[in-house]
Amino acid sequence: MLPTLRYWLSPKTAKLRFAIWLALLVMTALSGWLSWQNGARIQSDILAMLPKVSESPLTQRAMAQVEQQLANRIYLGFISDNEQAAIDAAKLAMAKLQQGNSNSSSCSDSDSASNSSPFIDISSADMAQADALNSYYFKHRFQLLTEEQRQQLQQGNWQQLTQSALEKLYNAFSYANSELISRDPLLLYPDSLLSLAPSQQLNVKQGILIANIAPSAATPKPQYAAIVMAKGRDSAFNPNAQHAQLTVLDNAFTAVTSQHTATSSQANSIEIIKAGALFHAAAATENAKQEVSTIGLLSLIGVIGLVWLAFRSIMPLTIAVVTVSSSMLLAIVATSVIFGELHLLTLVFGTSLIGISIDYCFHYYCERLNNPQDSSDNIIKHIFTAVSLALLTSIIAYSALGLAPFPGMQQVAVFCAAGLLGAYLTLLLAYPVIAASPLKDASRALNLAQHYQAFMLKRFTPSSLRAKLLLALSSSLFIAAGLWLLSADDDIRQLQHTPIEIQTEEDQLRRLLSGGTDNQFLLVSGATEEQVKQQLEKLEPVLQQAEQDQLIGNHLSLTRFLPSQASQQMNYHLQADIYLHHLDSIVAQLGLDDSIKAKLVADYQAGNRQFINAESFFSHQAGLSFKPLWLPAINTDNSSAQANTEYGAIVLLGGIKQLNTFAALFDGNAHIKLIDKVGDISKVMGHYRQLTLAFLAIALIVAGLIFTMRFGNKLAAVVIAVPALSALLTLASLGILQNPLTLFHALALILVFGIGVDYSLFFAESKQQTRGVMLAVSMSAISTLLAFGLLAFSQTPAINAFGLTLLLGISFTFLLSPFIQNFTRKSANVD
């Protein structure tokens, strides 16, 4: 140890170091306070933690618009044997959702914001949409024709259209009137208007969407489902917004149930089904609360009991709390200052540093138990090298995570590295003062640790060459078989656990809505607006065929609302047969007054080149609801010569049944791209899983090189072999257990590496005086398993993966690390 360092770790500087530690805590707390005052916040949206998918600007805009359009939407179904009862329930629910949290109409202005509904766009059937479409399209009627009308005019069958108009005129239920006939004598426009409506298996009664449910074995009578839709003002992943939305929904459901109970018999009860991200997020939140309370309580009781049994004193537990608290303070502040926010998942995964930082406390106190005559400063000198190397290797491992362009892992890396540094500084600066009091005799715990290690070394150390070869062969076969069986699963949906009842209700609503809308969609692009429109027209028959082949359930495209200019021009010229060539015959056959002919011709000629275009359509009330499906060109470059004028249109898809087969339909088409954000993020997570494992391998190599300078080649290889072999055994065990490898398994292996290296280092540094180290390693392993191994019992797949990996990895590390003593006996002493 260098003289300067030896001086700084001497009793002469203990008070100065303690003062520096206090000043550091005060400065850290002040920095944290200033950071929160300047806008730092807790981030609860899980999407903010996910890796960013590298896409073109147009694709990014498309994903943002679809996410904005579909995110935070909820769908409610009110099912009853009585159609009117279902309609009444839907109307009451809509009224309650619009009312929000208001309990009276006499609230003050200051309370109006807090009492406003957490939902917007509360609707069922849009009764004003048809009027808006008619208002917009009538002036463009000469540019519109249905496919059947177009074919008849192309074949010169204007007489057949005339006959069809006569039948409509004499039909008692016809929509024709004198005003419409005088401006559209063949009644072509109404059919064109009707063709704009998307096909669906829903009826509209009293402004409410109604789905008919056929009788089944479970419900022998036909049922009716009234559909209500709404959108949350804020993200469903925001805890406050989630609570507000659920409260209003519960009030609405209670009101519906109460009203129906008062007016109907039990036989005609109302069943309420729900769908939307809100209900998945709420279930995940509730599940997390239950698991945290249960697992957290068990972990806390276990760690307190462990410390008490080992030291028979409350002081080590107090010092452990101080160490972890200072570590967490530095971690939280550093992350907040660097990123401007702290994600809740960073706290979840970042708490893994507790498993390492508390080890510093365990090693310190176990060394004191083993050398009761030494002062606090001498104990710190004894473990200084091991603790410093452990800190260095752990920071290397976490820094490797920070190199990946993955926002979540960058935060976790900074959080854990800063936290470990905080624990390390607490040990060096504060322990000589706050942890200097003598301990009670705990030779029993030390003797138990010594007996355990002696038993392991005696029973499981192979003595003969044959035994060594057999052990090596069996271990290699186990690892090889496990790795062969190991598969990977990077599906982003593993981040949450969805109860069966919620998924069942969502599937039922999807069926009622003819498939609903999926996360995947098609992006149609082009250099001009006209090019995009023409691509949409070419795409339409492909999508219709895909529906017939049951590759998808439904789709929503702008092509029926925004026909190409070429199609509009063709429709206009085809109608010249009506208004310029055969108008006299048509008016005569229909029995209309000749006075209307001049006006009809004038209107037709004035309609030339009056094209439907995106700007006029989306600025009109008729097109507002479809505006999110259109991507106008924007200049993405400051240079006008290289301006990006790419246009785009989004085609929503529902009920996708064969995604890969459907995607293959557009292979080779540069203008059509299937956007699958869930799939893309899953692929990126798979990439980062591989990257994390690669970083782990690099960290092992770098740590090995560092240890070589300290221990020499042979002992350094042994020290690094413990975490390396533990990682391989863990991966093999996952394969044998048929547990697919995910990013979260890989992240947990980083922690296994950090803790495993600590165990190895302390055994290597202790030479033959391993009794205290064995006790510290035992306590560390047990506390880590209590804190994180219990996560293996979580129902959330991501947390389960993290916990299971730690359970296996720390167990293997704990079992392997004592055998380092077999090699330290043969190695030269190191200072």
Short mmCIF file of C-alpha atoms in Angstrom, two decimals, residues 60 145 148 171 192 202 264 282 294 336 381 394 413 596 630 687 748 758 772 781 801 825:
data_model
loop_
_atom_site.label_atom_id
_atom_site.label_comp_id
_atom_site.label_asym_id
_atom_site.label_seq_id
_atom_site.Cartn_x
_atom_site.Cartn_y
_atom_site.Cartn_z
CA GLN A 60 -41.28 7.68 -36.82
CA LEU A 145 -68.39 6.77 -58.86
CA GLU A 148 -70.22 -0.83 -60.48
CA ASN A 171 -89.49 2.98 -54.23
CA SER A 192 -71.01 6.74 -53.74
CA LEU A 202 -72.63 -3.39 -36.04
CA SER A 264 -85.06 -5.10 -14.35
CA ALA A 282 -53.97 -1.52 -13.54
CA THR A 294 -45.10 -9.79 0.31
CA SER A 336 -31.71 12.62 -11.81
CA LYS A 381 -6.69 -1.42 5.45
CA SER A 394 -18.55 -3.81 -10.76
CA ALA A 413 -25.84 1.66 -15.23
CA ILE A 596 -83.14 21.47 -65.17
CA TRP A 630 -52.41 11.10 -43.31
CA HIS A 687 -30.03 -7.37 -30.03
CA ALA A 748 -29.29 -10.35 -13.92
CA ASP A 758 -16.58 -9.84 -4.98
CA GLY A 772 -14.32 -14.22 8.27
CA ALA A 781 -25.41 -14.74 -0.50
CA ALA A 801 -36.59 -13.88 -15.17
CA ARG A 825 -2.50 -22.45 -0.87
#
